[in-house]
Amino acid sequence: MKSQNHRVAGRVAVIYAIVAGLWIIFSDKILLLFVQDSAAITDLQTAKGWFFVLSTAAMLFWLVARDLATIGRSEETLLERNEALTQANEELTAVEEELRQQFDQLCTSQGKIRRQNECLQTLRETAFALMHELDVDALLRLIVEKAAAIGESSHAYLYILTDDGQAMELRIVTGTAIREIGFRQKPDEGVVGKVWASGRPLVIQDYNHWPERLTTAGFDVIRTSTGFPLIAGKQVIGVFGVNYFDHRELDENERDLLGSFAELASIALVNARLHRSLREELAERRKVEASLQRQQARTQGILDAIPDLILRIGLDGILREQKTGIDMPTTVNFQENVGRHLRAFTPPHVEKQVVRCMRRAVATRATQQFDYAVTAADGTEYHREMRIVAVGDDEVIGIVRDITRRRQMEQELGQMALTDQATGLYNRAYFEAELQRLSDKRNLPVGVIVADIDGLKIINDSLGHETGDKLIVAAAAMVAACCGANDLVAHLGGGEFAVIMPGSDAAAVQAACEHLNRSVVDYRETSQMPLSLSVGMSIRTNGNDTLSDTFKAADRNMYREKLHSKQSGHSAIVTTLAQALEARDFVTDGHADRLQDLMERLALAAGLPSSDLPDLRLFGRFHDIGKVGIPDHILFKPGRLDEEEFAIMKRHCEIGYRIALASPELAPIADWILKHQEWWNGGGYPLGLAGEDIPLPCRMLAIVDAYDAMTNDRPYRRAMSHEQAVAELIRCAGSQFDARLVEQFVKIIHPEK
């Protein structure tokens, strides 16, 4: 409007200027053209001026009026247009606001749609993952992770119903752990308990002000809490949910989305559990199948290894199947007779027994067993044992075992039960039974001889039980050799023997005893073994005495003989042992004689009375008697003995001690024999004695024996010179030897003296 007014004013001013200019220019020229009078010209000019004023005023009025009218009309038009525009603007503003609201709604809808699409995509991916995850533990963790992603929360949890169905147990949690794994909740307790009890989802927007919230430490940080049930059939098997540590409004879509996820998770969990159950069942079935296969293999292996013949026979007597026994001699080819009746290839007495046992096995369901014998074409007799077991109502399994060897062993064992294995003679049990059987008066007269090896314990202790056993066998052969074919010879145990001589009088029994004594003497002379027998005899001549009484009388006579010959017998044994020791080339070249002489000289130098000399000389000869019980490979080993060998060698002191105690002649020196290897400083054996605790004869022998051993050749070294031996004795004085005795011994053996 303002610009339009400016245009109108400008146009009027222009017109006025043009008209005024034209009037000024042409009015004076026209007046001068027609009027020459100056006064008239002045008046005319005044009139011209007023005319110009009036005409211009009229013209201006007309122009202004016209323009004002135009302007007025324009203003009205403009006002009308302005009003229309204002109205249109208001309408546009309203439309714009409406469009803005629609745009905002559209943006909100697009966000929701985008969120729903994202959630649906997540749900689809989750469903795919859930349906393909078959490991239960991994699936539970996946459910929690996906729930946290869908709910846009950093904290999610999963509870699983316990096996007893009494509680919900926390199994998986993400984010900040409010409770430790294994935490349990009961029905109607907290969000989890409420969801479990109702079976419906639960969303608590303001958890802090919820009356039934858990007051346990850790739950006070929760602002919004949710819980969704995992349902299998009609049972709630678990509860999962998401918690928010700041206030969060969950709309229906989010709740529906989590509810859909709960359904998928339930299905996946059921599938995973079913898969695990099937997998475990399949694994168990495979184990069972493998076990059955192993069992079948073992059974087949057992069947293949069983040496028995196995037959499958129908109740009709037809052989249906067979498995030939391993290395089992048979009189029939059973494979060729499969499908035939038993009577076609089985002896009649065996066939009848088999049929009878088959019927009894099927009727009673109990194993039937019987033995039988068959004869081969070459006349060999075989013994068989057959067991029959029912495997149904119409057939049985027959197991046939060869027991020929068992029958032979039973016969051998029967014989062994009556005889002594070491000697081959009858044993005590059989002998005592025969005493009762032969007590009949018809066997009169009956002689009984009892013999016993003298000093068997000494021999066992010194030479070993192997030597003692050899003497027992030798004595058994001598006792048996002095008796007749009808006589009963028995080994009663240890070194004791007994003979029953039916129909033999006193002369015959006495002759047998004398024959036995001669045999013993001959054996000692030829074998150099210390064998000595004490023999007793008795005769039963009437029926008043029992044969047991006769045996007791013979036994008493034997012991009386043993008492009479004990001293000489033991002495003979000891002498024989000493000879055995010398025969082993250990004490050759006059060793024993030199020791006796040196012992006597040292004893006199030490001031011992002459009455002690016989025992000292005996000690010098027999101090090593125990070495008869030491093996040759140790006794004559050229090198140093190892620890085990030396332990065996040290036993010779104890062996010699026991031998000496058994001999009246050696009993006085038995204690010296035991202690002759003791050292002055306590380093010897077997008792570790030291100093004056060692008997004087033992200290003397240690010096004498060492000197003689050093100055004579041994299997393991050459002899030393006199000076070297004396130097060694002096070096060991105070440790191995008594220093005072060494000093005296050195004086008596000095070459100049």
mmCIF file of N, CA and C in Angstrom, residues 650-703:
data_model
loop_
_atom_site.group_PDB
_atom_site.id
_atom_site.type_symbol
_atom_site.label_atom_id
_atom_site.label_comp_id
_atom_site.label_asym_id
_atom_site.label_seq_id
_atom_site.Cartn_x
_atom_site.Cartn_y
_atom_site.Cartn_z
ATOM 1 N N LYS A 650 77.556 -114.415 57.436
ATOM 2 C CA LYS A 650 77.541 -114.153 58.872
ATOM 3 C C LYS A 650 76.712 -115.178 59.648
ATOM 4 N N ARG A 651 75.879 -115.940 58.951
ATOM 5 C CA ARG A 651 75.055 -116.934 59.640
ATOM 6 C C ARG A 651 75.875 -118.117 60.147
ATOM 7 N N HIS A 652 77.133 -118.276 59.675
ATOM 8 C CA HIS A 652 77.876 -119.490 60.036
ATOM 9 C C HIS A 652 78.168 -119.547 61.534
ATOM 10 N N CYS A 653 78.217 -118.365 62.206
ATOM 11 C CA CYS A 653 78.434 -118.392 63.655
ATOM 12 C C CYS A 653 77.254 -119.038 64.373
ATOM 13 N N GLU A 654 76.052 -118.677 63.961
ATOM 14 C CA GLU A 654 74.861 -119.231 64.609
ATOM 15 C C GLU A 654 74.693 -120.701 64.262
ATOM 16 N N ILE A 655 74.994 -121.051 62.991
ATOM 17 C CA ILE A 655 74.894 -122.463 62.603
ATOM 18 C C ILE A 655 75.871 -123.297 63.435
ATOM 19 N N GLY A 656 77.114 -122.836 63.547
ATOM 20 C CA GLY A 656 78.104 -123.554 64.354
ATOM 21 C C GLY A 656 77.696 -123.655 65.813
ATOM 22 N N TYR A 657 77.075 -122.588 66.333
ATOM 23 C CA TYR A 657 76.602 -122.581 67.727
ATOM 24 C C TYR A 657 75.577 -123.690 67.945
ATOM 25 N N ARG A 658 74.614 -123.826 67.009
ATOM 26 C CA ARG A 658 73.579 -124.866 67.165
ATOM 27 C C ARG A 658 74.192 -126.262 67.043
ATOM 28 N N ILE A 659 75.171 -126.424 66.126
ATOM 29 C CA ILE A 659 75.823 -127.734 65.986
ATOM 30 C C ILE A 659 76.561 -128.096 67.267
ATOM 31 N N ALA A 660 77.283 -127.146 67.832
ATOM 32 C CA ALA A 660 78.063 -127.415 69.046
ATOM 33 C C ALA A 660 77.168 -127.766 70.220
ATOM 34 N N LEU A 661 76.021 -127.083 70.349
ATOM 35 C CA LEU A 661 75.111 -127.389 71.446
ATOM 36 C C LEU A 661 74.584 -128.811 71.360
ATOM 37 N N ALA A 662 74.490 -129.340 70.129
ATOM 38 C CA ALA A 662 73.957 -130.692 69.956
ATOM 39 C C ALA A 662 74.999 -131.763 70.249
ATOM 40 N N SER A 663 76.249 -131.379 70.470
ATOM 41 C CA SER A 663 77.315 -132.357 70.715
ATOM 42 C C SER A 663 77.858 -132.168 72.128
ATOM 43 N N PRO A 664 77.871 -133.219 72.943
ATOM 44 C CA PRO A 664 78.418 -133.083 74.301
ATOM 45 C C PRO A 664 79.868 -132.616 74.296
ATOM 46 N N GLU A 665 80.666 -133.053 73.279
ATOM 47 C CA GLU A 665 82.061 -132.649 73.243
ATOM 48 C C GLU A 665 82.229 -131.167 72.931
ATOM 49 N N LEU A 666 81.342 -130.615 72.082
ATOM 50 C CA LEU A 666 81.492 -129.227 71.645
ATOM 51 C C LEU A 666 80.641 -128.247 72.448
ATOM 52 N N ALA A 667 79.743 -128.759 73.275
ATOM 53 C CA ALA A 667 78.859 -127.861 74.029
ATOM 54 C C ALA A 667 79.622 -126.845 74.868
ATOM 55 N N PRO A 668 80.775 -127.201 75.500
ATOM 56 C CA PRO A 668 81.490 -126.205 76.307
ATOM 57 C C PRO A 668 82.027 -125.026 75.495
ATOM 58 N N ILE A 669 82.287 -125.255 74.202
ATOM 59 C CA ILE A 669 82.840 -124.161 73.392
ATOM 60 C C ILE A 669 81.788 -123.548 72.476
ATOM 61 N N ALA A 670 80.514 -123.901 72.660
ATOM 62 C CA ALA A 670 79.455 -123.389 71.781
ATOM 63 C C ALA A 670 79.379 -121.866 71.838
ATOM 64 N N ASP A 671 79.522 -121.307 73.054
ATOM 65 C CA ASP A 671 79.439 -119.850 73.193
ATOM 66 C C ASP A 671 80.614 -119.173 72.502
ATOM 67 N N TRP A 672 81.808 -119.821 72.534
ATOM 68 C CA TRP A 672 82.964 -119.241 71.849
ATOM 69 C C TRP A 672 82.756 -119.261 70.334
ATOM 70 N N ILE A 673 82.179 -120.368 69.849
ATOM 71 C CA ILE A 673 81.919 -120.479 68.397
ATOM 72 C C ILE A 673 80.952 -119.371 67.949
ATOM 73 N N LEU A 674 79.952 -119.068 68.783
ATOM 74 C CA LEU A 674 78.982 -118.022 68.440
ATOM 75 C C LEU A 674 79.642 -116.651 68.337
ATOM 76 N N LYS A 675 80.654 -116.380 69.195
ATOM 77 C CA LYS A 675 81.191 -115.018 69.325
ATOM 78 C C LYS A 675 82.586 -114.856 68.730
ATOM 79 N N HIS A 676 83.058 -115.816 67.948
ATOM 80 C CA HIS A 676 84.455 -115.744 67.510
ATOM 81 C C HIS A 676 84.691 -114.706 66.411
ATOM 82 N N GLN A 677 83.610 -114.071 65.856
ATOM 83 C CA GLN A 677 83.781 -113.039 64.834
ATOM 84 C C GLN A 677 83.547 -111.628 65.382
ATOM 85 N N GLU A 678 83.507 -111.492 66.706
ATOM 86 C CA GLU A 678 83.337 -110.167 67.308
ATOM 87 C C GLU A 678 84.658 -109.392 67.260
ATOM 88 N N TRP A 679 84.564 -108.047 67.121
ATOM 89 C CA TRP A 679 85.748 -107.174 67.076
ATOM 90 C C TRP A 679 85.898 -106.430 68.392
ATOM 91 N N TRP A 680 87.145 -106.066 68.675
ATOM 92 C CA TRP A 680 87.443 -105.336 69.912
ATOM 93 C C TRP A 680 86.654 -104.026 70.001
ATOM 94 N N ASN A 681 86.447 -103.341 68.876
ATOM 95 C CA ASN A 681 85.741 -102.044 68.884
ATOM 96 C C ASN A 681 84.229 -102.189 68.702
ATOM 97 N N GLY A 682 83.699 -103.418 68.706
ATOM 98 C CA GLY A 682 82.251 -103.632 68.563
ATOM 99 C C GLY A 682 81.777 -103.719 67.134
ATOM 100 N N GLY A 683 82.692 -103.725 66.171
ATOM 101 C CA GLY A 683 82.288 -103.757 64.768
ATOM 102 C C GLY A 683 82.106 -105.139 64.199
ATOM 103 N N GLY A 684 82.161 -106.181 65.015
ATOM 104 C CA GLY A 684 82.009 -107.533 64.509
ATOM 105 C C GLY A 684 80.566 -107.996 64.506
ATOM 106 N N TYR A 685 80.386 -109.316 64.430
ATOM 107 C CA TYR A 685 79.052 -109.923 64.392
ATOM 108 C C TYR A 685 79.128 -111.262 65.117
ATOM 109 N N PRO A 686 78.045 -111.876 65.551
ATOM 110 C CA PRO A 686 76.643 -111.483 65.274
ATOM 111 C C PRO A 686 76.025 -110.587 66.348
ATOM 112 N N LEU A 687 76.688 -110.428 67.503
ATOM 113 C CA LEU A 687 76.072 -109.715 68.632
ATOM 114 C C LEU A 687 76.589 -108.299 68.788
ATOM 115 N N GLY A 688 77.660 -107.925 68.100
ATOM 116 C CA GLY A 688 78.206 -106.585 68.217
ATOM 117 C C GLY A 688 78.877 -106.330 69.561
ATOM 118 N N LEU A 689 79.459 -107.359 70.171
ATOM 119 C CA LEU A 689 80.134 -107.186 71.460
ATOM 120 C C LEU A 689 81.430 -106.400 71.271
ATOM 121 N N ALA A 690 81.959 -105.828 72.384
ATOM 122 C CA ALA A 690 83.188 -105.039 72.315
ATOM 123 C C ALA A 690 84.002 -105.247 73.588
ATOM 124 N N GLY A 691 85.362 -105.064 73.451
ATOM 125 C CA GLY A 691 86.247 -105.062 74.606
ATOM 126 C C GLY A 691 86.212 -106.356 75.398
ATOM 127 N N GLU A 692 86.198 -106.206 76.720
ATOM 128 C CA GLU A 692 86.242 -107.346 77.625
ATOM 129 C C GLU A 692 84.977 -108.187 77.590
ATOM 130 N N ASP A 693 83.897 -107.675 76.966
ATOM 131 C CA ASP A 693 82.670 -108.477 76.842
ATOM 132 C C ASP A 693 82.874 -109.663 75.913
ATOM 133 N N ILE A 694 83.892 -109.596 75.075
ATOM 134 C CA ILE A 694 84.195 -110.705 74.169
ATOM 135 C C ILE A 694 85.025 -111.723 74.956
ATOM 136 N N PRO A 695 84.624 -113.000 74.960
ATOM 137 C CA PRO A 695 85.418 -114.007 75.691
ATOM 138 C C PRO A 695 86.869 -113.985 75.239
ATOM 139 N N LEU A 696 87.785 -114.252 76.183
ATOM 140 C CA LEU A 696 89.217 -114.222 75.893
ATOM 141 C C LEU A 696 89.587 -115.201 74.782
ATOM 142 N N PRO A 697 89.102 -116.459 74.792
ATOM 143 C CA PRO A 697 89.450 -117.371 73.694
ATOM 144 C C PRO A 697 89.060 -116.814 72.324
ATOM 145 N N CYS A 698 87.932 -116.079 72.258
ATOM 146 C CA CYS A 698 87.505 -115.503 70.976
ATOM 147 C C CYS A 698 88.475 -114.418 70.532
ATOM 148 N N ARG A 699 88.975 -113.601 71.472
ATOM 149 C CA ARG A 699 89.940 -112.558 71.126
ATOM 150 C C ARG A 699 91.265 -113.182 70.678
ATOM 151 N N MET A 700 91.636 -114.287 71.327
ATOM 152 C CA MET A 700 92.876 -114.968 70.942
ATOM 153 C C MET A 700 92.738 -115.576 69.550
ATOM 154 N N LEU A 701 91.598 -116.254 69.298
ATOM 155 C CA LEU A 701 91.400 -116.895 68.000
ATOM 156 C C LEU A 701 91.391 -115.871 66.870
ATOM 157 N N ALA A 702 90.823 -114.699 67.121
ATOM 158 C CA ALA A 702 90.757 -113.681 66.074
ATOM 159 C C ALA A 702 92.149 -113.343 65.579
ATOM 160 N N ILE A 703 93.128 -113.220 66.511
ATOM 161 C CA ILE A 703 94.502 -112.874 66.135
ATOM 162 C C ILE A 703 95.167 -114.051 65.437
#
